[in-house]
Coordinates of C-alpha atoms in Angstrom, one line a residue:
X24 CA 83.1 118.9 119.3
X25 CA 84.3 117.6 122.9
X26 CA 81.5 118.9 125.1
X27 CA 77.8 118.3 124.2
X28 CA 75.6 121.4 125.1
X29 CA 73.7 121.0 128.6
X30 CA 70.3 120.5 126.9
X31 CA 71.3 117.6 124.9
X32 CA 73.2 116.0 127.9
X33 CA 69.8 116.1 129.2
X34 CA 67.8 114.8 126.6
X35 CA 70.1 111.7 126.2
X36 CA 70.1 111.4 130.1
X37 CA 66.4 111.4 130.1
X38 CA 66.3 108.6 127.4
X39 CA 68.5 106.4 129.3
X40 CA 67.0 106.6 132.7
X41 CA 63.3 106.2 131.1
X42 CA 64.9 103.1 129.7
X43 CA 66.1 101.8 133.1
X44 CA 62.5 103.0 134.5
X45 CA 61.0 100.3 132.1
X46 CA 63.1 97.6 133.3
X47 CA 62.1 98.5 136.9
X48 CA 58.6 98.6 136.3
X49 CA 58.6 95.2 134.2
X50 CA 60.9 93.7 136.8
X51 CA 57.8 93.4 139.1
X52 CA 56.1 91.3 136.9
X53 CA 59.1 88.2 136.4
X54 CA 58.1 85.8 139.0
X55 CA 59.2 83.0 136.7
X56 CA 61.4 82.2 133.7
X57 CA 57.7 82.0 131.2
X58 CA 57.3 85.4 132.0
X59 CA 60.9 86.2 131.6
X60 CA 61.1 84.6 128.1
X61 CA 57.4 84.9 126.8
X62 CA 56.0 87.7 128.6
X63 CA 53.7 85.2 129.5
X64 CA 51.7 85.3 125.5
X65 CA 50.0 88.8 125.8
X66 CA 51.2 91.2 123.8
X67 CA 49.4 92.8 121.2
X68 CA 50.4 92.2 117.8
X69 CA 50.7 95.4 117.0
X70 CA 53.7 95.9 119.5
X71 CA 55.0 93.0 118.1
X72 CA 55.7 94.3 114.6
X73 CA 56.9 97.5 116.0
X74 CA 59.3 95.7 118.8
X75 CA 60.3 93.5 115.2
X76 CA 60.8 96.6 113.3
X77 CA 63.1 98.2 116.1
X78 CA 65.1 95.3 115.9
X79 CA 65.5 95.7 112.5
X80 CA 66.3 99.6 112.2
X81 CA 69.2 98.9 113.8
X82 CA 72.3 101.7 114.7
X83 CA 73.9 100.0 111.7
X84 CA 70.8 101.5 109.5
X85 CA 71.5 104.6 111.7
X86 CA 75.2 105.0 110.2
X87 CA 75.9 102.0 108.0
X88 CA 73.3 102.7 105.2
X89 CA 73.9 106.5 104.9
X90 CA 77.6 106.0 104.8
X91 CA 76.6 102.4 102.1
X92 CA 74.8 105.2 100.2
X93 CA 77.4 107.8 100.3
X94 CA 80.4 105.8 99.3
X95 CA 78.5 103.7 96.7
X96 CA 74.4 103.6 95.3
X97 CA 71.5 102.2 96.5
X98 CA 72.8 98.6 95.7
X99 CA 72.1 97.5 99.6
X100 CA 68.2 98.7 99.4
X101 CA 67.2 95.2 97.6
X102 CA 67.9 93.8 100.8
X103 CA 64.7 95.2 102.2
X104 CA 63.0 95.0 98.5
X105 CA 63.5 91.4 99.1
X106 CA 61.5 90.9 102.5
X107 CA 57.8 90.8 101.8
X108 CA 58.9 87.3 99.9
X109 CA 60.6 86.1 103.1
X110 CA 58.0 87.3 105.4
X111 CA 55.0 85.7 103.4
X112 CA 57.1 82.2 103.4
X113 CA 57.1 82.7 107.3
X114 CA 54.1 83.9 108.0
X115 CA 52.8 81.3 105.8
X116 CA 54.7 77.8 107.1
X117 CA 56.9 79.1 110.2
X118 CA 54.8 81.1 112.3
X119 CA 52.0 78.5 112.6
X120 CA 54.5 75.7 113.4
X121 CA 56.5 77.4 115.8
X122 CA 52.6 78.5 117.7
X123 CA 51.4 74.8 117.5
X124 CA 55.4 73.7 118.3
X125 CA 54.9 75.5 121.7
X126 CA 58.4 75.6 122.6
X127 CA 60.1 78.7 123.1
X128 CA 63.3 77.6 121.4
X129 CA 63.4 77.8 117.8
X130 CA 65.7 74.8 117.8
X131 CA 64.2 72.1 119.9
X132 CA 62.5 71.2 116.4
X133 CA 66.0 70.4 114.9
X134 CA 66.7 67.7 118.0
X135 CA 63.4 65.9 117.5
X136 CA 64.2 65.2 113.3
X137 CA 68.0 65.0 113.5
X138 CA 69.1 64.5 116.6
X139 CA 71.2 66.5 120.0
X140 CA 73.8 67.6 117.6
X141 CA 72.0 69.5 114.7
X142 CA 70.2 71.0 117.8
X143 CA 73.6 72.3 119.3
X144 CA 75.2 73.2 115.8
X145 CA 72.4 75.5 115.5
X146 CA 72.4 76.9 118.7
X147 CA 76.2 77.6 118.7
X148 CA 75.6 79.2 115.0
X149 CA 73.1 81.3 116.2
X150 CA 75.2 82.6 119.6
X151 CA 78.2 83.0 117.2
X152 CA 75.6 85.1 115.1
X153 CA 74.3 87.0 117.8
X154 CA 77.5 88.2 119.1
X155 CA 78.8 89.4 115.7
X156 CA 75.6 91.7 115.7
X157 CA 75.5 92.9 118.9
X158 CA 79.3 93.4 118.3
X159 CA 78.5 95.5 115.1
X160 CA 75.4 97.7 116.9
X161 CA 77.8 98.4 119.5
X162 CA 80.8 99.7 117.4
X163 CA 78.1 101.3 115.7
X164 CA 76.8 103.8 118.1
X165 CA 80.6 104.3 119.7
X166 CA 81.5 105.5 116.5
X167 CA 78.9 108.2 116.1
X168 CA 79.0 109.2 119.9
X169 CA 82.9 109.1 120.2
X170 CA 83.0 111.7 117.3
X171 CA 80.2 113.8 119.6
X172 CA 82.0 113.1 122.8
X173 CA 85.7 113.4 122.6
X174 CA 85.3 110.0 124.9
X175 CA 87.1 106.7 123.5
X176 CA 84.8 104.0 121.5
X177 CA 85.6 101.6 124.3
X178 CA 84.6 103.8 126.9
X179 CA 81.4 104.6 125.6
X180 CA 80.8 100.9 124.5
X181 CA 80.9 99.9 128.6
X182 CA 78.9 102.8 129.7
X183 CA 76.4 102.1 126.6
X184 CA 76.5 98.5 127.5
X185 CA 76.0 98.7 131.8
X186 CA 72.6 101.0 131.0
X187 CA 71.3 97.9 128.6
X188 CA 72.0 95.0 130.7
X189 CA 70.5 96.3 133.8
X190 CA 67.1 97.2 132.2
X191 CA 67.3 93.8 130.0
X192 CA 67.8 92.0 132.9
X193 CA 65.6 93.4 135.3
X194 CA 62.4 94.0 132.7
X195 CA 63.0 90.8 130.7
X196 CA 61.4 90.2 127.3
X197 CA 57.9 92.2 128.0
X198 CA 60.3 95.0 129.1
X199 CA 62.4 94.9 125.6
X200 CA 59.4 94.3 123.5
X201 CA 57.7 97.9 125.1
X202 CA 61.2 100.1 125.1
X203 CA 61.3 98.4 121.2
X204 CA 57.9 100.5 120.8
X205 CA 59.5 103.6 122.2
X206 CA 62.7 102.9 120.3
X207 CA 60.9 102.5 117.0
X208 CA 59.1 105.8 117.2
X209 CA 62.2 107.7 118.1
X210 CA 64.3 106.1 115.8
X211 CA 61.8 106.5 112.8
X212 CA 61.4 110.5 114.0
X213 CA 65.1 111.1 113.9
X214 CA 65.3 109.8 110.4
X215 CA 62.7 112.2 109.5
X216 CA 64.5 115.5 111.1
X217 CA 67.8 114.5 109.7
X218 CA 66.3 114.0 106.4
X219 CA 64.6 117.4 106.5
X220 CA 68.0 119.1 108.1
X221 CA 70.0 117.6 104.9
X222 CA 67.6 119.1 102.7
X223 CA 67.2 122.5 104.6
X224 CA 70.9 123.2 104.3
X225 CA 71.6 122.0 100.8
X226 CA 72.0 124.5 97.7
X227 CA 69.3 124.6 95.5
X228 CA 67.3 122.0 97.6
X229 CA 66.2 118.5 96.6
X230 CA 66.6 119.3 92.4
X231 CA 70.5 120.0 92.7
X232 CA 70.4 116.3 95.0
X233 CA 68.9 114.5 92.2
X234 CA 71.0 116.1 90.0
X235 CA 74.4 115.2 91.5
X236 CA 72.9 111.6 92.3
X237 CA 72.2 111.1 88.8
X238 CA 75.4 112.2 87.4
X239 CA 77.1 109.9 90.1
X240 CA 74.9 107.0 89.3
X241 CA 73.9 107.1 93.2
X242 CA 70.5 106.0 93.0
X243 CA 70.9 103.1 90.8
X244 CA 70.4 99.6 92.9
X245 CA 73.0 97.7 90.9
X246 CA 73.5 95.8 87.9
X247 CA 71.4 93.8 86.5
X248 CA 73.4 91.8 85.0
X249 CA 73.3 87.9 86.2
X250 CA 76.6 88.0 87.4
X251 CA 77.3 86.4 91.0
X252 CA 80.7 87.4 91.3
X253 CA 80.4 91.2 92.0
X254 CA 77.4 93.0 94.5
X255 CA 74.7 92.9 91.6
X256 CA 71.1 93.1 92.2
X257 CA 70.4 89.7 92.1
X258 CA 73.6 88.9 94.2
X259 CA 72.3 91.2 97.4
X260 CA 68.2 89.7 96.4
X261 CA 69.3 86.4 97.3
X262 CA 71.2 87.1 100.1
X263 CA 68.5 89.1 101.7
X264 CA 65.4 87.2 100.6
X265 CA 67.7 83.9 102.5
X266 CA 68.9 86.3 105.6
X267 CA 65.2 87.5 105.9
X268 CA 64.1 84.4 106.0
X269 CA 66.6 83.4 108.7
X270 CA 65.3 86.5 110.7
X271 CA 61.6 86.0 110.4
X272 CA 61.6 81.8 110.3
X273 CA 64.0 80.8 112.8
X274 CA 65.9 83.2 114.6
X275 CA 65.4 83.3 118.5
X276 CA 64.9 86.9 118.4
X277 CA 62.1 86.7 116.5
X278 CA 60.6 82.9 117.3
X279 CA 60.7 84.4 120.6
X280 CA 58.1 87.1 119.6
X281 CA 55.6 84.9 118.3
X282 CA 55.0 83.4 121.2
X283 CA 54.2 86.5 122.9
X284 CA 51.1 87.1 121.2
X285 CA 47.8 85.7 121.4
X286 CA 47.4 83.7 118.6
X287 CA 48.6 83.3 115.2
X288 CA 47.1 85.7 113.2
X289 CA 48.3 88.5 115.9
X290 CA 51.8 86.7 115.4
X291 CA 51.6 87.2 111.4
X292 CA 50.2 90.3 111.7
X293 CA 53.5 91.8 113.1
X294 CA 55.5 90.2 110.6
X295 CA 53.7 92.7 107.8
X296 CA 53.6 95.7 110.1
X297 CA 57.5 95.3 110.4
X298 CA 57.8 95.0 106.6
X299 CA 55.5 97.5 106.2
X300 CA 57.3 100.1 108.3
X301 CA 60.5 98.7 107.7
X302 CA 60.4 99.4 103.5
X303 CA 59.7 102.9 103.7
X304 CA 61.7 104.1 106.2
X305 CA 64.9 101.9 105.0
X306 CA 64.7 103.5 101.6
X307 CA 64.7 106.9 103.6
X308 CA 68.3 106.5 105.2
X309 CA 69.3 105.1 101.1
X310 CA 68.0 108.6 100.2
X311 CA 69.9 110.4 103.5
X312 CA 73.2 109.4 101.8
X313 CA 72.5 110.5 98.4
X314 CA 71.5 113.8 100.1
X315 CA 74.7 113.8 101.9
X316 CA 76.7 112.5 99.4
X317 CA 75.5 115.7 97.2
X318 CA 75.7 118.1 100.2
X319 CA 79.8 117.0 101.1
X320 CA 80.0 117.1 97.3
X321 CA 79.0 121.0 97.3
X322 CA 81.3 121.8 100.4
X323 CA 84.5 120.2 99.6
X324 CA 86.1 122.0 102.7
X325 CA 83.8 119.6 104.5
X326 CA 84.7 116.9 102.5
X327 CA 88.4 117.2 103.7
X328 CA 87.8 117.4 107.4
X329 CA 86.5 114.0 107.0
X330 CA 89.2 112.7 105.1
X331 CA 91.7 114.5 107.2
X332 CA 89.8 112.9 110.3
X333 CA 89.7 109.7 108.7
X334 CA 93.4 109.6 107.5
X335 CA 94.5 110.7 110.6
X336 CA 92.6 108.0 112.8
X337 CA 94.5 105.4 110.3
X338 CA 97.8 107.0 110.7
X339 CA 98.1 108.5 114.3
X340 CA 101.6 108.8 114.3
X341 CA 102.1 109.8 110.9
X342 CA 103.5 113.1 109.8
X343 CA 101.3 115.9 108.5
X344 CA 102.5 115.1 104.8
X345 CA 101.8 111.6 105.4
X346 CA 98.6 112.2 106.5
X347 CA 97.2 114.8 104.0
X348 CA 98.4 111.8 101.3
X349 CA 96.4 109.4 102.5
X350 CA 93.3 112.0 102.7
X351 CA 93.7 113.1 99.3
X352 CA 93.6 109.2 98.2
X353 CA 90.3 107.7 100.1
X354 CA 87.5 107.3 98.3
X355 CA 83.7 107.9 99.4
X356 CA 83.7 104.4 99.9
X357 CA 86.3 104.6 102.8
X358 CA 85.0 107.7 105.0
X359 CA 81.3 106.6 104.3
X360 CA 80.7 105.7 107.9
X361 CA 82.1 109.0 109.0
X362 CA 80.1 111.1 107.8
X363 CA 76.7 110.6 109.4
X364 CA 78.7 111.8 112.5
X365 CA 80.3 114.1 111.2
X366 CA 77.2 116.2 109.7
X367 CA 75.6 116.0 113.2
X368 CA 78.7 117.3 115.0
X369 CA 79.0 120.4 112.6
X370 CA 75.5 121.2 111.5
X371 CA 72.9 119.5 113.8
X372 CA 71.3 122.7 116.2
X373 CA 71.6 121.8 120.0
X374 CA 68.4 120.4 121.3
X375 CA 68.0 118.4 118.0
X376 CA 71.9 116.4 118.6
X377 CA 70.4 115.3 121.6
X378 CA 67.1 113.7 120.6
X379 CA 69.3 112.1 117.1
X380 CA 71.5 110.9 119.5
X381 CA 69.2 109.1 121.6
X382 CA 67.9 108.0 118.5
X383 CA 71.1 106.4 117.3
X384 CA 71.0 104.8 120.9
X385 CA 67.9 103.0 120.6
X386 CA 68.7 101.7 117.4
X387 CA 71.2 100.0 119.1
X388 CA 69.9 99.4 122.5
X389 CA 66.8 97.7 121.1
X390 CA 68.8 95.1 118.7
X391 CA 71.3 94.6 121.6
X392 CA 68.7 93.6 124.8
X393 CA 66.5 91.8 121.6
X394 CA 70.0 89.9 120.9
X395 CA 70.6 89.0 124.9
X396 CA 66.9 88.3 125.8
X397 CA 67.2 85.9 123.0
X398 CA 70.3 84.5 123.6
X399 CA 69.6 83.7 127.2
X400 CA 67.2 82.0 126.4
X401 CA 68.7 79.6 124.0
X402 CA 71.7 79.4 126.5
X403 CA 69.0 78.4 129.5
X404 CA 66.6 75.8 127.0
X405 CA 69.3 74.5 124.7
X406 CA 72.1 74.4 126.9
X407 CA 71.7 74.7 130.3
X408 CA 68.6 72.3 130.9
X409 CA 69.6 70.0 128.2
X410 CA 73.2 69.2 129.2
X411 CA 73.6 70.7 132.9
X412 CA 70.8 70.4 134.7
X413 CA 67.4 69.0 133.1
X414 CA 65.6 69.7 136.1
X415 CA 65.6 73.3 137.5
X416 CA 62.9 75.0 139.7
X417 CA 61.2 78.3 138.5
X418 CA 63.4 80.5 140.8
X419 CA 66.7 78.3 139.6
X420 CA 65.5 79.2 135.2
X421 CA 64.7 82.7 136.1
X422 CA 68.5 83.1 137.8
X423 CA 70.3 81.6 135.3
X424 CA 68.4 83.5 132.5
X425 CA 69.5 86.8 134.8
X426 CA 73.2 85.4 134.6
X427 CA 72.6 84.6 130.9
X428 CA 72.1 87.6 129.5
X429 CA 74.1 89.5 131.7
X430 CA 77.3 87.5 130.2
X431 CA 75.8 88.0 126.3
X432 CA 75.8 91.4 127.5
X433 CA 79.4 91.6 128.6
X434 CA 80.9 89.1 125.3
X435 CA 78.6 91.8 122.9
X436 CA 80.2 94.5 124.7
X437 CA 83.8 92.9 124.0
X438 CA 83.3 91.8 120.2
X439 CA 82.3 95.5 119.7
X440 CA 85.8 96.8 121.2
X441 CA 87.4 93.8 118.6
X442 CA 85.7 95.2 115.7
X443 CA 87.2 99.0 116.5
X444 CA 88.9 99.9 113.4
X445 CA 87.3 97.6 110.6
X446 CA 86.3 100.2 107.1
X447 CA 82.3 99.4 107.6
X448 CA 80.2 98.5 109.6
X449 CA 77.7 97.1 107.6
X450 CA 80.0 95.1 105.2
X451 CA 81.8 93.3 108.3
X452 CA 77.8 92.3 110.0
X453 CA 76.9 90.8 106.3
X454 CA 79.6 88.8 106.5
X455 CA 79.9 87.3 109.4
X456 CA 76.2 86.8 109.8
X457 CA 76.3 85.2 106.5
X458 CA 78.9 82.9 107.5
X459 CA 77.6 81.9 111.0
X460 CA 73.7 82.1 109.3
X461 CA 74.4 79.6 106.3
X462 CA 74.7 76.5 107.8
X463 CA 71.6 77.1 110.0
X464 CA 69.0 77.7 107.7
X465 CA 70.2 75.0 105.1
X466 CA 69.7 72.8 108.0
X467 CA 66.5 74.0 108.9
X468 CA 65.1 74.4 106.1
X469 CA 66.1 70.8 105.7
X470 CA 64.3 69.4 108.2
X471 CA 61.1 71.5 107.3
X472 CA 60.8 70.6 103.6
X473 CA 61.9 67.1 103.6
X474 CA 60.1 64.5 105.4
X475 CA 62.7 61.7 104.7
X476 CA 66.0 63.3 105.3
X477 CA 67.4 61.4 108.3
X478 CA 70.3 61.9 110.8
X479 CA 73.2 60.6 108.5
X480 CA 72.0 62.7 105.4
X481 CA 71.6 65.7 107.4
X482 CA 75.2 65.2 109.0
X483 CA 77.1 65.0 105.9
X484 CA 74.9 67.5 104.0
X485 CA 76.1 69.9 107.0
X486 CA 79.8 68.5 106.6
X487 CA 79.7 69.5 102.8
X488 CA 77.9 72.6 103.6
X489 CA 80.4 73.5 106.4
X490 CA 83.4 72.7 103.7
X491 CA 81.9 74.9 101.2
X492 CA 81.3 78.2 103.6
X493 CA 84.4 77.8 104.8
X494 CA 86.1 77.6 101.4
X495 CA 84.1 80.7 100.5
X496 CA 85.0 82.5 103.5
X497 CA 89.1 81.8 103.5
X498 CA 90.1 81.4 99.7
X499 CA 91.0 84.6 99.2
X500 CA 94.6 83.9 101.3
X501 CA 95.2 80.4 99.1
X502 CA 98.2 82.1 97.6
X503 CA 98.7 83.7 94.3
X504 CA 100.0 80.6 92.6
X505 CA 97.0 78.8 93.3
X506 CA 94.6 81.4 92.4
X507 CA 92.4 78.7 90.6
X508 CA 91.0 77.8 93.8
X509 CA 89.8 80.8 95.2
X510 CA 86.2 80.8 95.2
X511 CA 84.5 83.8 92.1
X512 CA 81.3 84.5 94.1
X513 CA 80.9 87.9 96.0
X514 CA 80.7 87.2 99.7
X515 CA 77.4 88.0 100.0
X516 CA 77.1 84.5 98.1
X517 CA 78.5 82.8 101.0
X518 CA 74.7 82.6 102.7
X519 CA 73.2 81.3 99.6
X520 CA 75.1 79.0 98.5
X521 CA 76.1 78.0 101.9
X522 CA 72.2 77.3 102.4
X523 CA 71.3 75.6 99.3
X524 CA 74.6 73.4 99.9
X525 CA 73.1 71.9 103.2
X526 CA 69.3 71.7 102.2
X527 CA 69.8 70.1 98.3
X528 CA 73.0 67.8 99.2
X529 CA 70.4 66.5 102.2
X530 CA 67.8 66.1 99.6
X531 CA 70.0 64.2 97.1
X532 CA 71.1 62.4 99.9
X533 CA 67.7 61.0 101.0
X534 CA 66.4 60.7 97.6
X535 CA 69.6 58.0 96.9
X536 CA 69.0 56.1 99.7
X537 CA 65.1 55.9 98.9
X538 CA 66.4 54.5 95.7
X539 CA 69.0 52.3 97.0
X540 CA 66.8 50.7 99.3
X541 CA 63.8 50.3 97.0
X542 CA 66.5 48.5 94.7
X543 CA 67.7 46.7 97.2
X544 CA 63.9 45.6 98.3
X545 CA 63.0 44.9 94.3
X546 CA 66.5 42.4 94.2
X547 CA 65.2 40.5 97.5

């Protein structure tokens, strides 16, 4: 399909200008860079956990779990079985001391117990980690629309793009936190009619899906087995119970949140609506790509236009022979993310592409202003005013916060057009965000826990943290003959151990030179 019908083009028109509409209407309000940032602490909680929960049902929920479901099982749902822990440590330690903290950067914290440089490794961690999403929501969404389209993933990345920044910018965090309550609702309801349309056109209903699933082994959530090297259950539970915990206890986009409520129960409260909503309706895209995993399964003619479209893409100037080779070898696994698109491009009535469409677009929309509101701000508090200019006038914060997030914009909009061409979506954001995420928790957490960690233990514990992600993240090109030193853990290790590295070599650290010195104090 090249040409959308007319009352789709309308319904995803409509969505994008009522977006811009928003921005206009909350533009009136930033006077100054506290409303900008904090929407000046008056938001319900309520909104809160919805605004959190639209961040987190991101366009890579939209076409990365369906198509994580499809080429594999359910091994990627513990992820979200594993927040309620990591929301009750938050809501518990971190929401309270970020309130009483009053700053509005999550790191400020990190400069006060270690110093300007733990401070400005976590800020540059967390940037680095906010452009590799932002970079994945937007390849995201190009994927699915290009395939609606006809237009070029680039293309539709910019146009995407433009339509965020303007009604980020002009609306400012009070703006993203309402379109985040209109995103959620859409988002959640175009689940729901996918779901049903699955369903509705599948051969003997939801009995022959469980049948097929079963026979596959799609619904199973991994192996149980306490083995670290491969994607087992307990491999993706302790990545997501330590990436959660990054998301709820100290990333910006969420810190940020917290201070736009009233208090701190309002502030915990949308922690648990987010997990609330989050559980169910995560589970319901798992249980999208066993549906279409049994539906392609039953219309193998379907099946290979995908793998035709999916071999072709990899080989565009291949031969037809070439091409229909390739096809016949990929497994679910590769053509996983093309299939969500596909299904709406072939069986998705008109009317209905248009509203899952602008569905798709506010998964990503919401996630990407979140990611630029947020990373403004760090850019103005952390960076700006602590090595530039410490003194700035309310009309000189609230301009460079407008540049700000224009430019996260922009770089989001260019890592996207990098990532064109990577196998998933979802695989390439748990990396990265593991690698970037690692070292910033460990340190955190760090500073939280122990009391007597100074500067020099939390410097080399983030050396030797550092060292070990890295080595995790490059061993596999050591070459062949010094396979020894390739690091066994699955990659999804690389935030966990990463973590633990930092926070119990800083422990060790300060422990030894308690000891030391009380030796030294006991031989005086």
């Amino acid at each position: 399909m090249t040409k959308l019908p007319v009352i789709d083009l309308l319904i995803i028109f409509t969505y994008l200008i009522g977006m811009v509409v928003i921005g206009v209407y909350f533009s009136r309000k930033n006077k100054n860079a506290e409303q900008f940032t904090k929407a000046s602490g008056k938001i319900p909680g309520w909104a809160i956990g919805l605004s959190i929960y639209a961040t987190f049902l991101s366009s890579n929920t939209f076409l990365g779990v369906p198509g994580k479901a499809f080429g594999s099982n359910w091994n990627s749902f513990v992820f979200s079985l594993s927040m309620p822990l990591a929301a009750w440590v938050s809501a518990r330690y971190f929401v309270p001391f970020y309130r009483n903290s009053g700053e509005v950067s999550a790191y400020t914290h990190l400069e006060h117990r270690f110093g300007s440089w733990a401070r400005t490794y976590a800020v540059i961690c967390f940037l680095l980690t906010q452009l590799a999403r932002m970079g994945s929501i937007f390849f995201g969404i190009a994927l699915s629309l290009q395939a609606l389209t006809g237009y070029s993933m680039a293309s539709i990345m910019i146009v995407v793009g433009i339509c965020i920044i303007i009604y980020t910018v002009l609306g400012g965090m009070e703006a993203v936190i309402w379109t985040e309550v209109v995103q959620g609702v859409i988002k959640t309801i175009g689940a729901l009619i996918i779901l049903a349309l699955v369903i509705k056109g599948m051969p003997g209903g939801i009995s022959r899906i469980i049948e097929i699933g079963q026979a596959d082994n799609k619904f199973s959530l991994g192996s149980f087995v306490p083995d670290f090297t491969q994607s087992t259950f307990w491999v993706v539970l302790l990545y997501g119970f330590f990436m959660n915990l990054n998301n709820f206890g100290m990333d910006q986009n969420y810190v940020q949140r917290y201070h736009t409520t009233t208090s701190v129960s309002e502030a915990t409260r949308s922690i648990w609506l987010c997990v609330y909503l989050y559980l169910p309706v995560s589970l319901i895209f798992f249980v999208i790509g066993s549906c279409l995993y049994a539906y392609y399964q039953t219309n193998p003619d379907l099946l290979n236009e995908v793998r035709m479209q999916v071999a072709a893409e990899r080989l565009p100037n291949g031969s037809t022979t070439a091409i229909s080779q390739l096809a016949a070898s990929l497994s679910p696994s590769d053509i996983g993310d093309k299939i969500m698109p596909h299904f709406m491009v072939t069986k998705i009535p008109a009317g209905l592409v248009g509203l899952i469409v602008a569905a798709i677009m506010s998964a990503a929309m919401s996630t990407i202003s979140s990611g630029m509101n947020a990373s403004a701000t760090v850019f103005s508090v952390d960076i700006y005013q602590r090595y530039i200019k410490p003194e700035l006038t309310s009309k000189q914060s609230l301009k460079i916060l407008y540049i700000a997030t224009t430019m996260f914009g922009l770089l989001g909009m260019f890592t996207g057009v990098a990532m064109i061409g990577v196998k998933s979506v979802l695989d390439i954001w748990w990396m990265l965000s593991g690698i970037f995420a690692g070292g910033m928790l460990g340190l955190f957490l760090l500073g939280i826990v122990s009391h007597k960690a100074g500067n020099a233990e939390a410097a080399i514990a983030t050396v030797i943290g550092l060292l070990v992600i890295c080595w995790m993240t490059f061993s596999k090109q050591i070459p062949d003959e010094y396979a020894a030193l390739r690091s066994p853990f699955h990659q999804n290790m690389i935030m966990v151990i990463g973590t633990l590295s930092i926070f119990l070599v800083g422990i060790l650290l300060s422990k030894f030179r308690k000891n030391k010195s009380s030796n030294t104090e006991q031989t005086v």
